[in-house]
mmCIF file of N, CA and C in Angstrom:
data_model
loop_
_atom_site.group_PDB
_atom_site.id
_atom_site.type_symbol
_atom_site.label_atom_id
_atom_site.label_comp_id
_atom_site.label_asym_id
_atom_site.label_seq_id
_atom_site.Cartn_x
_atom_site.Cartn_y
_atom_site.Cartn_z
ATOM 1 N N MET A 1 54.336 14.986 -30.114
ATOM 2 C CA MET A 1 52.843 14.110 -30.262
ATOM 3 C C MET A 1 52.396 15.027 -30.868
ATOM 4 N N SER A 2 51.723 14.669 -31.830
ATOM 5 C CA SER A 2 50.574 15.776 -32.101
ATOM 6 C C SER A 2 48.955 15.330 -31.715
ATOM 7 N N ILE A 3 47.871 16.740 -31.516
ATOM 8 C CA ILE A 3 47.080 17.183 -31.115
ATOM 9 C C ILE A 3 45.718 15.919 -31.261
ATOM 10 N N ILE A 4 46.019 14.861 -31.900
ATOM 11 C CA ILE A 4 45.203 14.391 -32.872
ATOM 12 C C ILE A 4 45.116 12.748 -31.750
ATOM 13 N N GLU A 5 46.337 12.423 -32.118
ATOM 14 C CA GLU A 5 47.199 11.647 -30.054
ATOM 15 C C GLU A 5 46.291 12.579 -29.263
ATOM 16 N N THR A 6 46.860 13.170 -29.345
ATOM 17 C CA THR A 6 46.615 13.602 -27.337
ATOM 18 C C THR A 6 45.050 13.467 -27.419
ATOM 19 N N ALA A 7 44.189 14.563 -28.297
ATOM 20 C CA ALA A 7 42.674 14.193 -28.482
ATOM 21 C C ALA A 7 42.486 12.531 -28.039
ATOM 22 N N THR A 8 42.873 11.733 -29.101
ATOM 23 C CA THR A 8 42.639 10.181 -28.681
ATOM 24 C C THR A 8 42.618 9.007 -27.527
ATOM 25 N N GLN A 9 43.932 10.613 -27.043
ATOM 26 C CA GLN A 9 44.201 9.950 -25.684
ATOM 27 C C GLN A 9 43.341 10.536 -25.122
ATOM 28 N N ILE A 10 42.910 10.990 -24.496
ATOM 29 C CA ILE A 10 42.607 12.179 -23.356
ATOM 30 C C ILE A 10 40.912 11.238 -23.713
ATOM 31 N N ALA A 11 40.804 10.941 -25.117
ATOM 32 C CA ALA A 11 39.242 10.379 -25.046
ATOM 33 C C ALA A 11 39.177 9.195 -24.423
ATOM 34 N N ALA A 12 40.474 8.009 -24.927
ATOM 35 C CA ALA A 12 40.220 7.176 -24.415
ATOM 36 C C ALA A 12 40.246 6.743 -22.871
ATOM 37 N N ILE A 13 40.839 7.530 -22.198
ATOM 38 C CA ILE A 13 41.192 7.852 -21.403
ATOM 39 C C ILE A 13 39.670 8.341 -20.307
ATOM 40 N N ALA A 14 38.843 9.646 -20.463
ATOM 41 C CA ALA A 14 37.733 9.671 -20.367
ATOM 42 C C ALA A 14 36.543 8.135 -19.821
ATOM 43 N N ALA A 15 36.347 8.104 -21.648
ATOM 44 C CA ALA A 15 36.445 6.723 -22.105
ATOM 45 C C ALA A 15 36.598 5.684 -21.146
ATOM 46 N N VAL A 16 37.373 4.957 -20.572
ATOM 47 C CA VAL A 16 37.812 4.614 -19.114
ATOM 48 C C VAL A 16 36.882 4.933 -17.802
ATOM 49 N N ILE A 17 37.808 6.831 -17.604
ATOM 50 C CA ILE A 17 37.128 7.129 -16.179
ATOM 51 C C ILE A 17 35.250 6.514 -16.605
ATOM 52 N N GLY A 18 34.501 7.083 -18.111
ATOM 53 C CA GLY A 18 32.966 7.529 -17.801
ATOM 54 C C GLY A 18 32.149 5.242 -17.360
ATOM 55 N N ALA A 19 32.864 4.054 -18.261
ATOM 56 C CA ALA A 19 32.542 3.400 -18.170
ATOM 57 C C ALA A 19 33.080 2.929 -15.960
ATOM 58 N N ALA A 20 34.482 3.303 -14.857
ATOM 59 C CA ALA A 20 34.312 2.853 -13.912
ATOM 60 C C ALA A 20 33.628 3.284 -13.208
ATOM 61 N N PHE A 21 33.041 5.117 -13.951
ATOM 62 C CA PHE A 21 31.940 5.601 -13.455
ATOM 63 C C PHE A 21 30.378 4.750 -12.901
ATOM 64 N N SER A 22 30.057 4.586 -14.346
ATOM 65 C CA SER A 22 29.142 4.108 -14.327
ATOM 66 C C SER A 22 28.568 2.819 -13.697
ATOM 67 N N PHE A 23 29.962 1.829 -13.595
ATOM 68 C CA PHE A 23 29.943 1.085 -13.337
ATOM 69 C C PHE A 23 30.226 0.437 -11.913
ATOM 70 N N ALA A 24 30.780 1.912 -11.106
ATOM 71 C CA ALA A 24 30.655 2.310 -9.860
ATOM 72 C C ALA A 24 29.692 2.685 -9.230
ATOM 73 N N VAL A 25 29.716 3.910 -9.599
ATOM 74 C CA VAL A 25 28.474 4.853 -8.737
ATOM 75 C C VAL A 25 26.654 4.739 -9.997
ATOM 76 N N LEU A 26 26.654 4.089 -10.995
ATOM 77 C CA LEU A 26 25.761 4.327 -12.155
ATOM 78 C C LEU A 26 24.478 2.953 -11.663
ATOM 79 N N ARG A 27 25.466 2.208 -11.578
ATOM 80 C CA ARG A 27 24.499 0.651 -11.559
ATOM 81 C C ARG A 27 24.345 0.042 -10.532
ATOM 82 N N PRO A 28 25.468 0.811 -9.295
ATOM 83 C CA PRO A 28 24.172 0.594 -7.247
ATOM 84 C C PRO A 28 23.452 1.342 -7.657
ATOM 85 N N LEU A 29 23.240 2.873 -7.594
ATOM 86 C CA LEU A 29 22.470 3.832 -8.081
ATOM 87 C C LEU A 29 21.483 2.722 -8.990
ATOM 88 N N ASN A 30 21.219 2.512 -9.636
ATOM 89 C CA ASN A 30 19.886 2.364 -10.850
ATOM 90 C C ASN A 30 19.565 1.196 -10.216
ATOM 91 N N ALA A 31 20.369 0.254 -9.811
ATOM 92 C CA ALA A 31 20.108 -1.059 -8.869
ATOM 93 C C ALA A 31 18.783 -0.805 -7.568
ATOM 94 N N SER A 32 19.518 0.328 -6.737
ATOM 95 C CA SER A 32 18.966 1.443 -5.357
ATOM 96 C C SER A 32 17.772 1.849 -5.797
ATOM 97 N N ILE A 33 17.255 2.175 -7.069
ATOM 98 C CA ILE A 33 16.431 3.523 -7.633
ATOM 99 C C ILE A 33 15.158 1.692 -7.352
ATOM 100 N N THR A 34 16.356 0.838 -8.521
ATOM 101 C CA THR A 34 14.701 -0.358 -9.326
ATOM 102 C C THR A 34 13.949 -0.949 -7.190
ATOM 103 N N ALA A 35 14.473 -0.809 -6.447
ATOM 104 C CA ALA A 35 14.644 -1.884 -5.672
ATOM 105 C C ALA A 35 13.527 -0.766 -4.780
ATOM 106 N N LEU A 36 13.534 0.594 -4.513
ATOM 107 C CA LEU A 36 13.147 1.126 -3.722
ATOM 108 C C LEU A 36 11.024 1.403 -4.641
ATOM 109 N N LYS A 37 11.183 1.042 -6.209
ATOM 110 C CA LYS A 37 10.319 1.671 -6.411
ATOM 111 C C LYS A 37 9.708 0.035 -6.343
ATOM 112 N N GLU A 38 9.896 -1.055 -6.280
ATOM 113 C CA GLU A 38 9.885 -2.174 -6.166
ATOM 114 C C GLU A 38 8.627 -2.147 -4.969
ATOM 115 N N ALA A 39 9.429 -1.078 -3.840
ATOM 116 C CA ALA A 39 9.382 -1.940 -2.275
ATOM 117 C C ALA A 39 7.839 -0.563 -2.516
ATOM 118 N N VAL A 40 8.343 0.482 -3.159
ATOM 119 C CA VAL A 40 6.510 1.039 -3.151
ATOM 120 C C VAL A 40 5.425 0.987 -3.264
ATOM 121 N N ASP A 41 6.097 -0.094 -4.726
ATOM 122 C CA ASP A 41 4.822 -0.625 -5.488
ATOM 123 C C ASP A 41 4.242 -2.047 -4.553
ATOM 124 N N GLU A 42 5.117 -2.682 -3.612
ATOM 125 C CA GLU A 42 4.347 -3.380 -2.998
ATOM 126 C C GLU A 42 3.960 -2.630 -1.721
ATOM 127 N N MET A 43 4.127 -1.909 -1.195
ATOM 128 C CA MET A 43 3.298 -0.225 -0.267
ATOM 129 C C MET A 43 2.035 0.076 -0.653
ATOM 130 N N ARG A 44 2.069 -0.022 -1.948
ATOM 131 C CA ARG A 44 1.216 1.065 -2.046
ATOM 132 C C ARG A 44 -0.289 -0.463 -2.722
ATOM 133 N N ALA A 45 0.040 -1.177 -3.164
ATOM 134 C CA ALA A 45 -1.192 -2.644 -2.927
ATOM 135 C C ALA A 45 -1.166 -3.098 -1.016
ATOM 136 N N GLU A 46 -0.282 -3.147 -0.887
ATOM 137 C CA GLU A 46 -0.985 -3.224 0.664
ATOM 138 C C GLU A 46 -2.194 -1.800 1.421
ATOM 139 N N LEU A 47 -1.906 -1.351 0.664
ATOM 140 C CA LEU A 47 -2.043 -0.090 1.185
ATOM 141 C C LEU A 47 -4.067 -0.115 0.748
ATOM 142 N N LYS A 48 -4.329 -0.257 -0.612
ATOM 143 C CA LYS A 48 -5.311 -0.432 -1.020
ATOM 144 C C LYS A 48 -6.330 -1.846 -1.122
ATOM 145 N N GLU A 49 -5.771 -3.279 -0.719
ATOM 146 C CA GLU A 49 -5.777 -4.557 0.059
ATOM 147 C C GLU A 49 -6.053 -3.955 1.498
ATOM 148 N N GLY A 50 -5.454 -2.641 2.533
ATOM 149 C CA GLY A 50 -6.070 -2.941 3.945
ATOM 150 C C GLY A 50 -7.254 -1.649 3.123
ATOM 151 N N ARG A 51 -6.965 -0.577 2.659
ATOM 152 C CA ARG A 51 -8.927 -0.090 2.772
ATOM 153 C C ARG A 51 -9.899 -0.940 1.941
ATOM 154 N N ALA A 52 -9.681 -1.803 1.098
ATOM 155 C CA ALA A 52 -10.360 -2.704 0.634
ATOM 156 C C ALA A 52 -11.050 -3.285 2.252
ATOM 157 N N GLN A 53 -9.802 -3.939 2.565
ATOM 158 C CA GLN A 53 -10.713 -4.520 3.328
ATOM 159 C C GLN A 53 -11.037 -3.737 5.207
ATOM 160 N N ARG A 54 -10.488 -2.976 5.469
ATOM 161 C CA ARG A 54 -11.460 -1.962 5.687
ATOM 162 C C ARG A 54 -13.194 -1.406 5.632
ATOM 163 N N GLN A 55 -12.995 -1.762 4.536
ATOM 164 C CA GLN A 55 -13.664 -0.844 4.088
ATOM 165 C C GLN A 55 -15.231 -2.471 3.911
ATOM 166 N N GLU A 56 -14.826 -2.997 3.561
ATOM 167 C CA GLU A 56 -15.410 -4.632 3.938
ATOM 168 C C GLU A 56 -16.032 -4.544 6.082
ATOM 169 N N LEU A 57 -14.625 -4.384 6.543
ATOM 170 C CA LEU A 57 -15.315 -4.219 7.756
ATOM 171 C C LEU A 57 -16.309 -3.176 8.175
ATOM 172 N N GLU A 58 -16.041 -2.225 7.602
ATOM 173 C CA GLU A 58 -17.475 -0.900 8.262
ATOM 174 C C GLU A 58 -18.462 -2.357 7.740
ATOM 175 N N VAL A 59 -18.940 -2.716 5.979
ATOM 176 C CA VAL A 59 -20.225 -2.859 5.466
ATOM 177 C C VAL A 59 -20.252 -3.618 6.706
ATOM 178 N N HIS A 60 -19.842 -4.662 6.982
ATOM 179 C CA HIS A 60 -20.107 -6.268 8.324
ATOM 180 C C HIS A 60 -20.672 -5.322 9.380
ATOM 181 N N LEU A 61 -19.682 -4.167 9.705
ATOM 182 C CA LEU A 61 -19.954 -3.245 11.868
ATOM 183 C C LEU A 61 -21.360 -3.163 11.397
ATOM 184 N N ALA A 62 -21.682 -2.546 10.244
ATOM 185 C CA ALA A 62 -23.308 -2.148 9.956
ATOM 186 C C ALA A 62 -24.092 -3.292 9.887
ATOM 187 N N GLU A 63 -23.774 -3.668 9.541
ATOM 188 C CA GLU A 63 -24.693 -5.186 9.336
ATOM 189 C C GLU A 63 -24.771 -5.440 10.599
ATOM 190 N N VAL A 64 -23.635 -5.936 11.646
ATOM 191 C CA VAL A 64 -23.963 -6.474 12.525
ATOM 192 C C VAL A 64 -24.826 -5.661 13.847
ATOM 193 N N ASP A 65 -24.766 -4.186 13.294
ATOM 194 C CA ASP A 65 -25.313 -2.783 14.619
ATOM 195 C C ASP A 65 -26.929 -3.183 14.305
ATOM 196 N N GLN A 66 -27.543 -3.241 13.052
ATOM 197 C CA GLN A 66 -28.808 -3.274 11.964
ATOM 198 C C GLN A 66 -29.332 -4.402 13.252
ATOM 199 N N SER A 67 -28.217 -5.665 12.929
ATOM 200 C CA SER A 67 -28.520 -6.539 13.567
ATOM 201 C C SER A 67 -28.993 -6.527 14.555
ATOM 202 N N VAL A 68 -27.894 -6.100 15.600
ATOM 203 C CA VAL A 68 -27.912 -6.008 17.653
ATOM 204 C C VAL A 68 -29.069 -5.126 17.614
ATOM 205 N N ARG A 69 -29.460 -4.046 16.748
ATOM 206 C CA ARG A 69 -30.750 -3.140 16.439
ATOM 207 C C ARG A 69 -32.327 -3.768 17.104
ATOM 208 N N SER A 70 -31.573 -4.074 15.662
ATOM 209 C CA SER A 70 -33.275 -5.260 15.472
ATOM 210 C C SER A 70 -34.010 -5.885 16.783
ATOM 211 N N ALA A 71 -32.730 -7.030 17.358
ATOM 212 C CA ALA A 71 -32.403 -7.789 18.300
ATOM 213 C C ALA A 71 -33.065 -7.438 19.546
ATOM 214 N N HIS A 72 -32.061 -5.888 20.161
ATOM 215 C CA HIS A 72 -33.258 -4.991 20.997
ATOM 216 C C HIS A 72 -34.167 -4.942 20.753
ATOM 217 N N HIS A 73 -34.658 -4.623 19.620
ATOM 218 C CA HIS A 73 -36.317 -3.547 19.332
ATOM 219 C C HIS A 73 -37.482 -5.848 19.897
ATOM 220 N N ARG A 74 -37.288 -6.614 19.626
ATOM 221 C CA ARG A 74 -37.551 -7.527 19.439
ATOM 222 C C ARG A 74 -37.391 -7.593 20.905
ATOM 223 N N LEU A 75 -36.033 -7.972 22.314
ATOM 224 C CA LEU A 75 -35.978 -7.655 23.053
ATOM 225 C C LEU A 75 -36.990 -6.755 23.887
ATOM 226 N N ASP A 76 -36.728 -5.941 23.375
ATOM 227 C CA ASP A 76 -37.691 -4.837 23.679
ATOM 228 C C ASP A 76 -39.895 -5.009 23.753
ATOM 229 N N THR A 77 -39.776 -5.965 22.812
ATOM 230 C CA THR A 77 -41.098 -5.951 22.710
ATOM 231 C C THR A 77 -41.807 -7.285 23.227
ATOM 232 N N LEU A 78 -40.357 -7.964 23.463
ATOM 233 C CA LEU A 78 -40.797 -9.033 23.626
ATOM 234 C C LEU A 78 -41.393 -8.392 25.008
ATOM 235 N N GLU A 79 -40.412 -7.839 26.301
ATOM 236 C CA GLU A 79 -40.422 -6.918 26.630
ATOM 237 C C GLU A 79 -41.777 -7.027 27.305
ATOM 238 N N GLU A 80 -41.813 -6.164 27.191
ATOM 239 C CA GLU A 80 -43.773 -5.273 26.649
ATOM 240 C C GLU A 80 -45.139 -6.498 26.775
ATOM 241 N N HIS A 81 -44.267 -7.654 26.050
ATOM 242 C CA HIS A 81 -45.620 -8.607 26.152
ATOM 243 C C HIS A 81 -45.544 -9.193 27.181
ATOM 244 N N ILE A 82 -44.011 -9.237 27.837
ATOM 245 C CA ILE A 82 -44.382 -10.635 28.808
ATOM 246 C C ILE A 82 -45.195 -9.355 29.691
ATOM 247 N N ASP A 83 -44.585 -7.615 30.501
ATOM 248 C CA ASP A 83 -45.397 -7.161 30.910
ATOM 249 C C ASP A 83 -46.411 -6.995 31.279
ATOM 250 N N LYS A 84 -47.884 -6.768 30.461
ATOM 251 C CA LYS A 84 -49.185 -6.909 29.932
ATOM 252 C C LYS A 84 -48.985 -8.135 29.771
ATOM 253 N N MET A 85 -48.829 -8.956 30.006
ATOM 254 C CA MET A 85 -48.825 -10.199 30.999
ATOM 255 C C MET A 85 -48.997 -10.838 32.089
ATOM 256 N N GLY A 86 -48.414 -10.325 32.682
ATOM 257 C CA GLY A 86 -47.778 -10.346 33.957
ATOM 258 C C GLY A 86 -48.470 -9.048 34.477
#
């Protein structure tokens, strides 16, 4: 058997092993990495949406707080007016 034939056989065996390794290991690993990336992207979008909703709630709470303060002020003024009359 010549060196060229041996090298050819080794190359063919290496190619088969490489293809099997790629199919058995790299392909599922790549699919898992892709799925993980998609999950992280979804979580990132949900987090961004949650921040926006929280900010909207904070603004709304500030508006409600201001409205309650205003209502208390009006009630206090009305109470003072009633006390002066009675």
